[in-house]
mmCIF file of the C-alpha atoms, coordinates in Angstrom:
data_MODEL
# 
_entry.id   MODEL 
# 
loop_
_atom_site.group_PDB 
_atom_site.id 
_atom_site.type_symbol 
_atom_site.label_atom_id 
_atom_site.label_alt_id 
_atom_site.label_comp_id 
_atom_site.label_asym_id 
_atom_site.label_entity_id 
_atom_site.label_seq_id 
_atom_site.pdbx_PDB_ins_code 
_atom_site.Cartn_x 
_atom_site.Cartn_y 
_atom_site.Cartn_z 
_atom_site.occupancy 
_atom_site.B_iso_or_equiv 
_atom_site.pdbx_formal_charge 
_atom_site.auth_seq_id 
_atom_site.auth_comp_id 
_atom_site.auth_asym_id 
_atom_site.auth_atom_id 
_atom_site.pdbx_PDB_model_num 
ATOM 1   C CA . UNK A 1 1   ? 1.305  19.160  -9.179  1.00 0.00 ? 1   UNK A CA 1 
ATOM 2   C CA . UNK A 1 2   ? 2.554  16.376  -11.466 1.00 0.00 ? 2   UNK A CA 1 
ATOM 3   C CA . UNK A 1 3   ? 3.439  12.951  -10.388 1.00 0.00 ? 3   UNK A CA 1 
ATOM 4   C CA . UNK A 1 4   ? 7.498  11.665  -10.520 1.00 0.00 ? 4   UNK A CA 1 
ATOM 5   C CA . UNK A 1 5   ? 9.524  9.456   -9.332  1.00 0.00 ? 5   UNK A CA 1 
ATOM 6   C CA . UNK A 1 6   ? 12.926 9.059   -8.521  1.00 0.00 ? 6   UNK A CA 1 
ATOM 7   C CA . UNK A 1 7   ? 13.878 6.692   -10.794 1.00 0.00 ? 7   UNK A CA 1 
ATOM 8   C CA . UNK A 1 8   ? 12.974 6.601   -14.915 1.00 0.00 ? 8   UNK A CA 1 
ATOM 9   C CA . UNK A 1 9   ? 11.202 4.511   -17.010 1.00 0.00 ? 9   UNK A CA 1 
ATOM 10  C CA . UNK A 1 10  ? 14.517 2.963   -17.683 1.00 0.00 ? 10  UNK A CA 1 
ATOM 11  C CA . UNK A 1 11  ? 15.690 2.154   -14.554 1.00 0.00 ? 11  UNK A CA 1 
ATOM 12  C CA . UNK A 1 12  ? 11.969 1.002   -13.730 1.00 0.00 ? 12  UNK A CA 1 
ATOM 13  C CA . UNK A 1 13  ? 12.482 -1.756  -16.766 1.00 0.00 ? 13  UNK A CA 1 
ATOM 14  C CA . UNK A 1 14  ? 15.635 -3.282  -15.168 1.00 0.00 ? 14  UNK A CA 1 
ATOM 15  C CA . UNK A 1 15  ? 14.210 -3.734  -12.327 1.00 0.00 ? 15  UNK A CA 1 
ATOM 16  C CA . UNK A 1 16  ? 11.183 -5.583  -14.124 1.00 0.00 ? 16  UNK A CA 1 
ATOM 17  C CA . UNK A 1 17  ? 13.566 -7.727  -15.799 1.00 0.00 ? 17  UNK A CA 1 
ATOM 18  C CA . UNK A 1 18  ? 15.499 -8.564  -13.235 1.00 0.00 ? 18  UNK A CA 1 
ATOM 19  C CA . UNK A 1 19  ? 12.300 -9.413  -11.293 1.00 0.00 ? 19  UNK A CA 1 
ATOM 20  C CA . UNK A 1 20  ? 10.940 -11.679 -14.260 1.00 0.00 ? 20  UNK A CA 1 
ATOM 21  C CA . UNK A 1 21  ? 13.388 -12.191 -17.537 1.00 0.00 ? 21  UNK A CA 1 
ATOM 22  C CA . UNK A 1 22  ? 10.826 -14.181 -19.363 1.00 0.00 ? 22  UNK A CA 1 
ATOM 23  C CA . UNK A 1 23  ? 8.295  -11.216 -19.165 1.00 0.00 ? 23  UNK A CA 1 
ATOM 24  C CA . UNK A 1 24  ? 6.336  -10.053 -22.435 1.00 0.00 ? 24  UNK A CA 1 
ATOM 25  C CA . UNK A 1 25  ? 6.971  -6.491  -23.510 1.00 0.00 ? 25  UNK A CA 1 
ATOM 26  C CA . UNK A 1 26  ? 2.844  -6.576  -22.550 1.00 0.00 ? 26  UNK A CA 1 
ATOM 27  C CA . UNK A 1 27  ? 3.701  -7.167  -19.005 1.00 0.00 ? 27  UNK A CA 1 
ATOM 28  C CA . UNK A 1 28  ? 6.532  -4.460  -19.296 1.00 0.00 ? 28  UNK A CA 1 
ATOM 29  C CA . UNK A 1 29  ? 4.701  -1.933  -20.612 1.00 0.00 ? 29  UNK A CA 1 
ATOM 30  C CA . UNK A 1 30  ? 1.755  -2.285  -17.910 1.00 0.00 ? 30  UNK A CA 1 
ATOM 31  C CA . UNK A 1 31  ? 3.944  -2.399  -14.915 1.00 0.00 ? 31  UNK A CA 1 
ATOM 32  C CA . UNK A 1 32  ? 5.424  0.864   -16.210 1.00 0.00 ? 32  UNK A CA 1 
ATOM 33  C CA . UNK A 1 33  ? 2.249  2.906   -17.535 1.00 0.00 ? 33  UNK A CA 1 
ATOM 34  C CA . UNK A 1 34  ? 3.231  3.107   -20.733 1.00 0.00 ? 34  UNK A CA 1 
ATOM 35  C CA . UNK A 1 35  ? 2.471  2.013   -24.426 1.00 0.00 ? 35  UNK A CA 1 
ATOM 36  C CA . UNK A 1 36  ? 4.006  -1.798  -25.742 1.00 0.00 ? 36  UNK A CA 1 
ATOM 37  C CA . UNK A 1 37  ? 5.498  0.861   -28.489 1.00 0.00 ? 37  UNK A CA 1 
ATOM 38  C CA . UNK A 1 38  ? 7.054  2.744   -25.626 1.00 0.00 ? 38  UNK A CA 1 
ATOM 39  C CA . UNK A 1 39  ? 8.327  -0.465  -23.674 1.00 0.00 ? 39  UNK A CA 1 
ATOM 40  C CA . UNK A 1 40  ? 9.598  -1.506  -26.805 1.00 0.00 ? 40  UNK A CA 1 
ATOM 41  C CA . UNK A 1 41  ? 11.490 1.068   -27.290 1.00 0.00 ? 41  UNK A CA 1 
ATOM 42  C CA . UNK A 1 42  ? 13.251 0.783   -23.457 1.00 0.00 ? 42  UNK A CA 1 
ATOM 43  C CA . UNK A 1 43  ? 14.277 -2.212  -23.960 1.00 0.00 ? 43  UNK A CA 1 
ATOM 44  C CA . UNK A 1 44  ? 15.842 -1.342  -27.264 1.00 0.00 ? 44  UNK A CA 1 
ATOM 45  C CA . UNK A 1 45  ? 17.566 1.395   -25.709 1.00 0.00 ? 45  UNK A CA 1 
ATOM 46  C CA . UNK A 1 46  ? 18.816 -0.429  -22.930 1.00 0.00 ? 46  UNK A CA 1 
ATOM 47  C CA . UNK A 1 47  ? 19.751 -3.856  -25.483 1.00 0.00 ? 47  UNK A CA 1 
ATOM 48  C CA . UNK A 1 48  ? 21.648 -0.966  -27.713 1.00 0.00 ? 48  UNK A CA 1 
ATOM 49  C CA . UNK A 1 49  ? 23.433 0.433   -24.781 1.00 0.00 ? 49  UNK A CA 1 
ATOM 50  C CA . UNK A 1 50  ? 24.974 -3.116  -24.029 1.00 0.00 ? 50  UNK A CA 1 
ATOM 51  C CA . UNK A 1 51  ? 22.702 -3.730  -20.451 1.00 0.00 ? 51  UNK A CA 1 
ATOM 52  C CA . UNK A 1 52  ? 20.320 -6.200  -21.826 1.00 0.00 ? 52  UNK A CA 1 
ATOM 53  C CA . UNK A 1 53  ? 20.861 -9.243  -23.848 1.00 0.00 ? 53  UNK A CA 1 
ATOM 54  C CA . UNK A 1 54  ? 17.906 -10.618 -25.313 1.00 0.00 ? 54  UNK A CA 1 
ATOM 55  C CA . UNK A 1 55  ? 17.553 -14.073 -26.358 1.00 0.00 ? 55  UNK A CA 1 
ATOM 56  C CA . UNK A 1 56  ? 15.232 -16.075 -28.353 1.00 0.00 ? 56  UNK A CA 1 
ATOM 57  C CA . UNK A 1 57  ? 13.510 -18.934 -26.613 1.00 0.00 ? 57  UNK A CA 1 
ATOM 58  C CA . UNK A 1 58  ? 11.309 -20.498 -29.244 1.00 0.00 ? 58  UNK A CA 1 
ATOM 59  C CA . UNK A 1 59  ? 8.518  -17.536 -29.964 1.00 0.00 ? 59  UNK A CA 1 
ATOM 60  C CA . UNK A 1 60  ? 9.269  -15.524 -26.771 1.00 0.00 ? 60  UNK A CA 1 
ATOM 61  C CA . UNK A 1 61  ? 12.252 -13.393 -25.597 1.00 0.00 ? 61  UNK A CA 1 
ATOM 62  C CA . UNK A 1 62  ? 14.203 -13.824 -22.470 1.00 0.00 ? 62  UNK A CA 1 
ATOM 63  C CA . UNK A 1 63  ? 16.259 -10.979 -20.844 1.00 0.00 ? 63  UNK A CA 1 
ATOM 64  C CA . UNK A 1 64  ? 19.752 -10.953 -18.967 1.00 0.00 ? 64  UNK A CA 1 
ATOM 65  C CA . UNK A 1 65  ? 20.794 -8.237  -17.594 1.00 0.00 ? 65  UNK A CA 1 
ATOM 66  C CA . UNK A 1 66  ? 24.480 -7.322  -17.646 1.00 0.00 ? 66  UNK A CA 1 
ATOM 67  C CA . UNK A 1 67  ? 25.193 -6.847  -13.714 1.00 0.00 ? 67  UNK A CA 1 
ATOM 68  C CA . UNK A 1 68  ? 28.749 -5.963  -14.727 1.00 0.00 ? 68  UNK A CA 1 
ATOM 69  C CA . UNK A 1 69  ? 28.214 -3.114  -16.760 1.00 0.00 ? 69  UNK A CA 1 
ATOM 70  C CA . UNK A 1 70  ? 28.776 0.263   -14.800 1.00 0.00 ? 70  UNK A CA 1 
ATOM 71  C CA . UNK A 1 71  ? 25.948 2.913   -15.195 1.00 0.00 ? 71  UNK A CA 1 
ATOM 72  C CA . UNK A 1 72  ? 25.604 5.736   -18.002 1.00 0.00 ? 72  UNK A CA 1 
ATOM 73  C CA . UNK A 1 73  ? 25.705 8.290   -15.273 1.00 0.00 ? 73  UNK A CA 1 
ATOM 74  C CA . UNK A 1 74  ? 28.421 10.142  -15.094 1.00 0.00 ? 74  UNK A CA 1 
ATOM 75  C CA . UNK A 1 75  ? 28.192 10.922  -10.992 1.00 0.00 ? 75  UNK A CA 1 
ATOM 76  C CA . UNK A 1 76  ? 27.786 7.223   -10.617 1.00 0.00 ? 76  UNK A CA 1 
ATOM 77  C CA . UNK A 1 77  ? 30.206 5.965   -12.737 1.00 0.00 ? 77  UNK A CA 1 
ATOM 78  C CA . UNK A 1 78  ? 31.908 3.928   -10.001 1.00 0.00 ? 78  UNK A CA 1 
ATOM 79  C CA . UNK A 1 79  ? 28.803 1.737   -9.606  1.00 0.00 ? 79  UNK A CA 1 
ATOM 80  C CA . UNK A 1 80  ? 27.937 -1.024  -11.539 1.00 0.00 ? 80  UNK A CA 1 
ATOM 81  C CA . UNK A 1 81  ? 24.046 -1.766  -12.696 1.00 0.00 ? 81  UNK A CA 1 
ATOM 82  C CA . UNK A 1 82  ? 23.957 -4.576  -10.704 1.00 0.00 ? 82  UNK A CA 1 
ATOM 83  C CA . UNK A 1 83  ? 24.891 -2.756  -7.222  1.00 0.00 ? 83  UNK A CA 1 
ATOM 84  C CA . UNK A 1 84  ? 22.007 -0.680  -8.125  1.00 0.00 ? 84  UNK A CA 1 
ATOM 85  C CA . UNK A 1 85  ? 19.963 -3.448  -8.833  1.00 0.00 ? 85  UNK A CA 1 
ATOM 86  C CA . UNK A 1 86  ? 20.512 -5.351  -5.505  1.00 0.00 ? 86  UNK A CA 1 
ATOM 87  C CA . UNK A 1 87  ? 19.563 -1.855  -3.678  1.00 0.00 ? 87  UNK A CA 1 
ATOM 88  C CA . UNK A 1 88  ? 16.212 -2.016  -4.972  1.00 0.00 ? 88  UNK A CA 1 
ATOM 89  C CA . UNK A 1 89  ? 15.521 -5.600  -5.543  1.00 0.00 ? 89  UNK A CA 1 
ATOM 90  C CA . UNK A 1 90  ? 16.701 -8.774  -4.214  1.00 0.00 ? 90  UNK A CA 1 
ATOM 91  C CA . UNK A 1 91  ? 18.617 -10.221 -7.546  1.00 0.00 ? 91  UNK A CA 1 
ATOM 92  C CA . UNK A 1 92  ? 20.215 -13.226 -6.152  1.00 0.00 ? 92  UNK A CA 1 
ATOM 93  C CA . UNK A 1 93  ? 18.686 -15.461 -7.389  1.00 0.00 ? 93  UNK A CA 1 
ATOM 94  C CA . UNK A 1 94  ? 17.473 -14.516 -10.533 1.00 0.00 ? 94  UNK A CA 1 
ATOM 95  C CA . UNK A 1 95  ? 18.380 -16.531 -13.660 1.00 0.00 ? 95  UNK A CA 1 
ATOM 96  C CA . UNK A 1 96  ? 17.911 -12.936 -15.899 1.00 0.00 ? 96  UNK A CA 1 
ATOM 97  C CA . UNK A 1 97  ? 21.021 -11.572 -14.499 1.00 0.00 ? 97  UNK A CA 1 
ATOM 98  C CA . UNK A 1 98  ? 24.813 -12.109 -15.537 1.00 0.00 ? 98  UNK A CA 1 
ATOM 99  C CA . UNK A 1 99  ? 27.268 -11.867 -12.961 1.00 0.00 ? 99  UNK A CA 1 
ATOM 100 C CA . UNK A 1 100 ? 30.087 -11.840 -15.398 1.00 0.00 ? 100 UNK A CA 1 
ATOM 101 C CA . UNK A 1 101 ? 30.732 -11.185 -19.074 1.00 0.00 ? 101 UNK A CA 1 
ATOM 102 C CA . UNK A 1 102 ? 29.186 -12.730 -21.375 1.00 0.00 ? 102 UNK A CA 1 
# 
């Protein structure tokens, strides 16, 4: 029987973030068993989509997370990414994260 798990390579990369905003797509794609090409192209889906906001700082990126944003699925419409986040991760204090607009 093949492996899963609840929750997608996606979702797995937000909570990474969340967990570490100044992480290297290196770091990314190890914690989530997957190429750098393949971590790159999570975060560019989820940067696209409007949930991350990448920033320069000088050669590296850092990640924020847009807590405000509610979630692509439509069953869970009514719950924000950053609900989600806080079930599976403690995100208080995390620098990574907006809790508004930005």
């Amino acid at each position: 029987m093949a492996e899963w798990g609840f929750l997608t390579n996606h979702a797995r990369a937000l909570l990474f973030i969340a967990h570490d905003p100044e992480a290297r797509l290196r770091d990314l794609a190890v914690s989530l068993d997957v190429t750098e090409r393949t971590a790159y192209g999570i975060v560019a889906d989820l940067t696209e989509a409007g949930y991350v906001v990448k920033e320069k700082d000088g050669r590296r990126n850092r990640y924020h997370i847009q807590e405000h944003l509610p979630l692509r699925d439509s069953v869970s419409r009514e719950r924000t990414v950053g609900e989600v986040l806080a079930l599976f991760a403690d995100t208080t204090r995390r620098p990574g994260i907006a809790r508004s607009g930005v």
